[in-house]
Short mmCIF file of C-alpha atoms in Angstrom, two decimals:
data_model
loop_
_atom_site.label_atom_id
_atom_site.label_comp_id
_atom_site.label_asym_id
_atom_site.label_seq_id
_atom_site.Cartn_x
_atom_site.Cartn_y
_atom_site.Cartn_z
CA UNK R 22 135.35 87.36 -76.70
CA UNK R 23 138.06 85.66 -78.76
CA UNK R 24 139.80 87.53 -81.57
CA UNK R 25 139.21 86.07 -85.03
CA UNK R 26 142.24 85.56 -87.27
CA UNK R 27 140.63 87.63 -90.03
CA UNK R 28 139.61 90.50 -87.74
CA UNK R 29 136.77 91.09 -85.35
CA UNK R 30 135.89 88.84 -82.43
CA UNK R 31 133.55 86.00 -81.53
CA UNK R 32 131.78 85.56 -78.17
CA UNK R 33 133.38 82.54 -76.52
CA UNK R 34 130.12 81.26 -75.05
CA UNK R 35 127.46 80.22 -77.56
CA UNK R 36 123.91 78.97 -77.13
CA UNK R 37 123.25 75.96 -79.36
CA UNK R 38 119.92 75.46 -81.10
CA UNK R 39 120.19 71.78 -82.01
CA UNK R 40 116.75 70.21 -81.31
CA UNK R 41 115.25 73.54 -80.18
CA UNK R 42 111.71 73.39 -81.53
CA UNK R 43 110.69 75.66 -84.41
CA UNK R 44 107.65 77.05 -82.62
CA UNK R 45 106.62 79.43 -79.83
CA UNK R 46 108.29 77.19 -77.25
CA UNK R 47 111.57 77.41 -79.14
CA UNK R 48 111.22 81.16 -79.45
CA UNK R 49 110.67 81.35 -75.69
CA UNK R 50 113.84 79.33 -75.06
CA UNK R 51 115.88 81.74 -77.19
CA UNK R 52 114.27 84.72 -75.43
CA UNK R 53 115.30 83.29 -72.06
CA UNK R 54 118.84 82.72 -73.36
CA UNK R 55 119.00 86.36 -74.43
CA UNK R 56 117.84 87.41 -70.96
CA UNK R 57 120.57 85.21 -69.46
CA UNK R 58 123.14 87.17 -71.45
CA UNK R 59 123.80 85.03 -74.51
CA UNK R 60 124.67 86.98 -77.65
CA UNK R 61 126.19 84.17 -79.74
CA UNK R 62 123.66 81.70 -81.17
CA UNK R 63 124.62 78.56 -83.09
CA UNK R 64 122.03 77.17 -85.52
CA UNK R 65 122.00 75.38 -88.91
CA UNK R 66 119.72 74.89 -91.89
CA UNK R 67 119.43 71.22 -90.80
CA UNK R 68 118.01 72.27 -87.42
CA UNK R 69 115.00 73.87 -89.11
CA UNK R 70 114.79 76.71 -86.58
CA UNK R 71 116.62 79.64 -88.17
CA UNK R 72 113.33 81.51 -88.53
CA UNK R 73 112.54 80.85 -84.85
CA UNK R 74 115.89 82.28 -83.83
CA UNK R 75 115.35 85.31 -86.04
CA UNK R 76 111.96 86.08 -84.53
CA UNK R 77 113.36 85.93 -81.00
CA UNK R 78 116.35 88.11 -81.87
CA UNK R 79 114.17 90.74 -83.52
CA UNK R 80 111.70 90.70 -80.62
CA UNK R 81 114.52 91.36 -78.14
CA UNK R 82 114.87 94.93 -79.36
CA UNK R 83 118.64 94.59 -79.12
CA UNK R 84 120.68 95.91 -82.03
CA UNK R 85 121.82 93.41 -84.68
CA UNK R 86 125.45 94.36 -84.08
CA UNK R 87 125.21 93.08 -80.50
CA UNK R 88 124.55 89.52 -81.69
CA UNK R 89 126.76 86.94 -83.35
CA UNK R 90 124.94 84.27 -85.36
CA UNK R 91 126.50 81.05 -86.63
CA UNK R 92 124.74 78.81 -89.14
CA UNK R 93 125.69 75.94 -91.45
CA UNK R 94 124.98 74.53 -94.90
CA UNK R 95 123.68 70.96 -94.94
CA UNK R 96 124.83 68.00 -97.01
CA UNK R 97 121.95 67.87 -99.49
CA UNK R 98 122.64 71.42 -100.68
CA UNK R 99 126.31 70.52 -101.21
CA UNK R 100 125.33 67.58 -103.39
CA UNK R 101 123.34 69.94 -105.61
CA UNK R 102 126.52 71.83 -106.45
CA UNK R 103 127.34 75.48 -106.06
CA UNK R 104 123.87 76.60 -107.14
CA UNK R 105 122.36 74.48 -104.37
CA UNK R 106 124.77 75.92 -101.81
CA UNK R 107 124.02 79.47 -102.96
CA UNK R 108 120.29 78.88 -102.71
CA UNK R 109 120.58 77.28 -99.26
CA UNK R 110 122.63 80.18 -97.86
CA UNK R 111 120.15 82.75 -99.16
CA UNK R 112 117.32 80.72 -97.61
CA UNK R 113 119.14 80.76 -94.26
CA UNK R 114 119.61 84.53 -94.44
CA UNK R 115 115.95 85.01 -95.37
CA UNK R 116 114.77 82.68 -92.59
CA UNK R 117 116.84 84.55 -90.03
CA UNK R 118 115.61 87.89 -91.42
CA UNK R 119 117.96 89.83 -89.19
CA UNK R 120 120.29 92.32 -90.82
CA UNK R 121 120.68 90.57 -94.18
CA UNK R 122 123.86 88.70 -93.23
CA UNK R 123 125.17 85.87 -91.05
CA UNK R 124 128.26 86.40 -88.90
CA UNK R 125 129.81 82.95 -89.27
CA UNK R 126 128.83 80.30 -91.80
CA UNK R 127 130.13 76.74 -91.64
CA UNK R 128 130.15 73.69 -93.88
CA UNK R 129 128.21 71.31 -91.60
CA UNK R 130 129.97 68.15 -92.84
CA UNK R 131 132.77 67.70 -95.39
CA UNK R 132 130.78 65.86 -98.07
CA UNK R 133 133.39 63.97 -100.12
CA UNK R 134 133.84 65.39 -103.60
CA UNK R 135 131.72 68.43 -102.74
CA UNK R 136 133.20 70.42 -99.89
CA UNK R 137 135.84 72.28 -101.90
CA UNK R 138 133.28 73.68 -104.34
CA UNK R 139 130.94 74.38 -101.42
CA UNK R 140 133.62 76.47 -99.76
CA UNK R 141 134.37 78.35 -102.97
CA UNK R 142 130.70 79.33 -103.21
CA UNK R 143 130.79 80.51 -99.61
CA UNK R 144 133.80 82.65 -100.52
CA UNK R 145 131.72 84.42 -103.18
CA UNK R 146 128.91 85.03 -100.71
CA UNK R 147 131.47 86.40 -98.27
CA UNK R 148 132.72 88.80 -100.93
CA UNK R 149 129.12 89.95 -101.43
CA UNK R 150 128.86 90.77 -97.71
CA UNK R 151 126.26 88.13 -96.93
CA UNK R 152 128.62 86.05 -94.79
CA UNK R 153 131.03 87.88 -92.47
CA UNK R 154 133.27 84.91 -91.65
CA UNK R 155 133.63 81.34 -92.98
CA UNK R 156 134.36 78.13 -91.18
CA UNK R 157 134.13 74.36 -91.06
CA UNK R 158 132.45 71.69 -89.00
CA UNK R 159 133.47 68.07 -88.45
CA UNK R 160 136.58 68.44 -90.63
CA UNK R 161 139.56 66.22 -89.88
CA UNK R 162 143.11 67.54 -90.33
CA UNK R 163 143.33 65.59 -93.60
CA UNK R 164 140.15 67.19 -94.95
CA UNK R 165 141.38 70.62 -93.92
CA UNK R 166 144.65 69.98 -95.75
CA UNK R 167 142.71 68.93 -98.86
CA UNK R 168 140.63 72.10 -98.76
CA UNK R 169 143.62 74.37 -98.22
CA UNK R 170 145.86 72.76 -100.84
CA UNK R 171 147.51 75.26 -103.16
CA UNK R 172 145.58 74.06 -106.21
CA UNK R 173 142.27 75.11 -104.63
CA UNK R 174 143.42 78.73 -104.29
CA UNK R 175 141.39 79.44 -101.15
CA UNK R 176 141.49 83.20 -100.54
CA UNK R 177 139.25 83.49 -97.44
CA UNK R 178 140.69 81.18 -94.77
CA UNK R 179 138.29 79.37 -92.42
CA UNK R 180 138.37 80.86 -88.94
CA UNK R 181 136.63 78.05 -87.04
CA UNK R 182 136.30 74.26 -87.11
CA UNK R 183 133.46 72.96 -84.95
CA UNK R 184 133.54 69.37 -83.76
CA UNK R 185 132.76 67.40 -80.62
CA UNK R 186 135.10 68.38 -77.79
CA UNK R 187 134.61 67.85 -74.06
CA UNK R 188 136.49 66.18 -71.20
CA UNK R 189 134.75 62.98 -72.31
CA UNK R 190 135.65 63.38 -76.00
CA UNK R 191 139.03 65.07 -76.05
CA UNK R 192 141.35 64.59 -79.03
CA UNK R 193 144.25 66.85 -78.09
CA UNK R 194 146.18 66.31 -81.32
CA UNK R 195 143.22 67.49 -83.42
CA UNK R 196 142.58 70.49 -81.19
CA UNK R 197 146.26 71.46 -81.25
CA UNK R 198 146.49 70.97 -85.01
CA UNK R 199 143.74 73.46 -85.80
CA UNK R 200 144.79 75.97 -83.16
CA UNK R 201 148.34 75.92 -84.53
CA UNK R 202 146.89 76.61 -87.99
CA UNK R 203 145.17 79.69 -86.60
CA UNK R 204 141.74 78.04 -86.74
CA UNK R 205 139.61 78.39 -83.62
CA UNK R 206 138.05 75.17 -82.34
CA UNK R 207 134.36 75.36 -81.49
CA UNK R 208 133.17 72.58 -79.21
CA UNK R 209 129.87 71.07 -80.16
CA UNK R 210 128.45 68.83 -77.42
CA UNK R 211 130.47 70.67 -74.77
CA UNK R 212 128.48 68.79 -72.13
CA UNK R 213 128.88 65.48 -73.99
CA UNK R 214 125.14 64.83 -74.06
CA UNK R 215 125.16 65.36 -70.27
CA UNK R 216 123.47 62.34 -68.62
CA UNK R 217 125.76 59.90 -66.87
CA UNK R 218 128.97 61.85 -67.44
CA UNK R 219 127.82 64.54 -65.00
CA UNK R 220 127.94 61.89 -62.26
CA UNK R 221 131.55 60.97 -62.93
CA UNK R 222 133.24 60.84 -59.48
CA UNK R 223 136.31 62.85 -60.52
CA UNK R 224 134.18 65.50 -62.17
CA UNK R 225 131.88 65.71 -59.15
CA UNK R 226 134.84 66.01 -56.76
CA UNK R 227 136.28 68.95 -58.72
CA UNK R 228 132.87 70.63 -58.89
CA UNK R 229 132.41 70.30 -55.14
CA UNK R 230 135.84 71.82 -54.54
CA UNK R 231 134.78 74.93 -56.48
CA UNK R 232 131.16 74.95 -55.24
CA UNK R 233 129.80 74.83 -58.80
CA UNK R 234 127.96 72.23 -60.87
CA UNK R 235 129.67 69.46 -62.87
CA UNK R 236 128.35 71.13 -66.03
CA UNK R 237 130.10 74.37 -65.08
CA UNK R 238 133.36 72.47 -64.64
CA UNK R 239 133.05 70.94 -68.12
CA UNK R 240 132.34 74.32 -69.68
CA UNK R 241 135.14 76.02 -67.74
CA UNK R 242 137.51 73.32 -69.03
CA UNK R 243 136.57 74.38 -72.56
CA UNK R 244 137.13 78.04 -71.73
CA UNK R 245 140.63 77.30 -70.45
CA UNK R 246 141.36 75.31 -73.63
CA UNK R 247 140.57 78.51 -75.59
CA UNK R 248 137.59 76.86 -77.28
CA UNK R 249 134.41 78.49 -78.48
CA UNK R 250 132.04 76.69 -76.11
CA UNK R 251 128.57 75.76 -77.39
CA UNK R 252 125.99 74.53 -74.90
CA UNK R 253 122.22 74.27 -74.70
CA UNK R 254 119.55 73.98 -72.03
CA UNK R 255 115.86 74.83 -71.90
CA UNK R 256 116.04 75.79 -68.22
CA UNK R 257 116.61 79.49 -67.38
CA UNK R 258 118.42 78.60 -64.12
CA UNK R 259 120.91 76.43 -66.01
CA UNK R 260 121.32 79.06 -68.71
CA UNK R 261 122.58 81.42 -66.02
CA UNK R 262 124.76 78.72 -64.44
CA UNK R 263 126.29 77.84 -67.80
CA UNK R 264 127.44 81.45 -68.18
CA UNK R 265 128.77 81.76 -64.62
CA UNK R 266 132.22 80.46 -65.48
CA UNK R 267 134.57 83.33 -64.78
CA UNK R 268 134.59 83.54 -60.97
CA UNK R 269 136.76 80.43 -60.63
CA UNK R 270 139.61 78.73 -62.46
CA UNK R 271 140.74 75.13 -62.72
CA UNK R 272 144.25 74.26 -61.61
CA UNK R 273 146.74 72.55 -63.92
CA UNK R 274 146.23 69.35 -61.93
CA UNK R 275 142.44 69.56 -62.29
CA UNK R 276 142.75 70.22 -66.02
CA UNK R 277 145.02 67.20 -66.32
CA UNK R 278 142.49 65.00 -64.49
CA UNK R 279 139.74 66.15 -66.86
CA UNK R 280 141.97 65.65 -69.89
CA UNK R 281 142.28 61.96 -68.99
CA UNK R 282 138.55 61.23 -68.76
CA UNK R 283 138.46 60.36 -72.47
CA UNK R 284 139.51 56.79 -73.19
CA UNK R 285 141.15 55.46 -76.34
CA UNK R 286 138.01 53.35 -76.85
CA UNK R 287 135.84 56.48 -76.72
CA UNK R 288 137.92 58.15 -79.41
CA UNK R 289 137.98 55.05 -81.61
CA UNK R 290 134.18 54.77 -81.46
CA UNK R 291 133.70 58.45 -82.30
CA UNK R 292 136.15 58.37 -85.19
CA UNK R 293 134.53 55.21 -86.55
CA UNK R 294 131.11 56.91 -86.39
CA UNK R 295 132.43 60.00 -88.18
CA UNK R 296 134.06 57.88 -90.88
CA UNK R 297 130.85 55.90 -91.45
CA UNK R 298 128.80 59.08 -91.70
CA UNK R 299 131.14 60.56 -94.28
CA UNK R 300 131.12 57.34 -96.31
CA UNK R 301 127.32 57.41 -96.39
CA UNK R 302 127.09 61.02 -97.62
#
């Protein structure tokens, strides 16, 4: 658990629901994640599976207070103005159908010209008790500064900014900026889309030294960076492995090696992609 700046705490390990199907198979995946010990689940209206998550959580028989649910408002609702945001949030709460509130609610992307009013509507929903904590996703430092400018009179500070962070997409200045502002960084794509990166020779060497998988090394790196670590797998064995991160620790030298796996070209490509996405919103 990591303490939240506004009180309470958030489970550091989260199970992500991006591309988890909105059917019985998806419900089974969530059920297996619950069995593996996950209590923090990260979904979004865009994922289309909030109702699937809710069914699995209710079926578990575990009390609502034992779970921490994160969801997000999508771009189209933001473009409809505050009424659209309000409607979208209520739809998310209804789809989840689990306690009548969501623990952490994020703006999925900072839609230009919209995200300030979106956040103000989330503040009202927070005051009504429907959203316990507020946060951001894919915000740059400049966009955060725009949101938090004095003229906007933000009264409920965001507690989290979620964006892509892993040893293969590490932007230390951005991570440090938000952490110094008292905003937790949540790492989407903690395993960097897995695939070829798990065969990286330096990563494999470190994993062999600790007798764990390369994926466990990547997730442990995030833990030691004080990130909220979001990962996903459909395999029960890997669900358990991805939570088995606290019986070993990475040395300063190993952390430094992992820090350097991201190249300047990697960062430039990612930032270009993010800029293009925001321009197209």
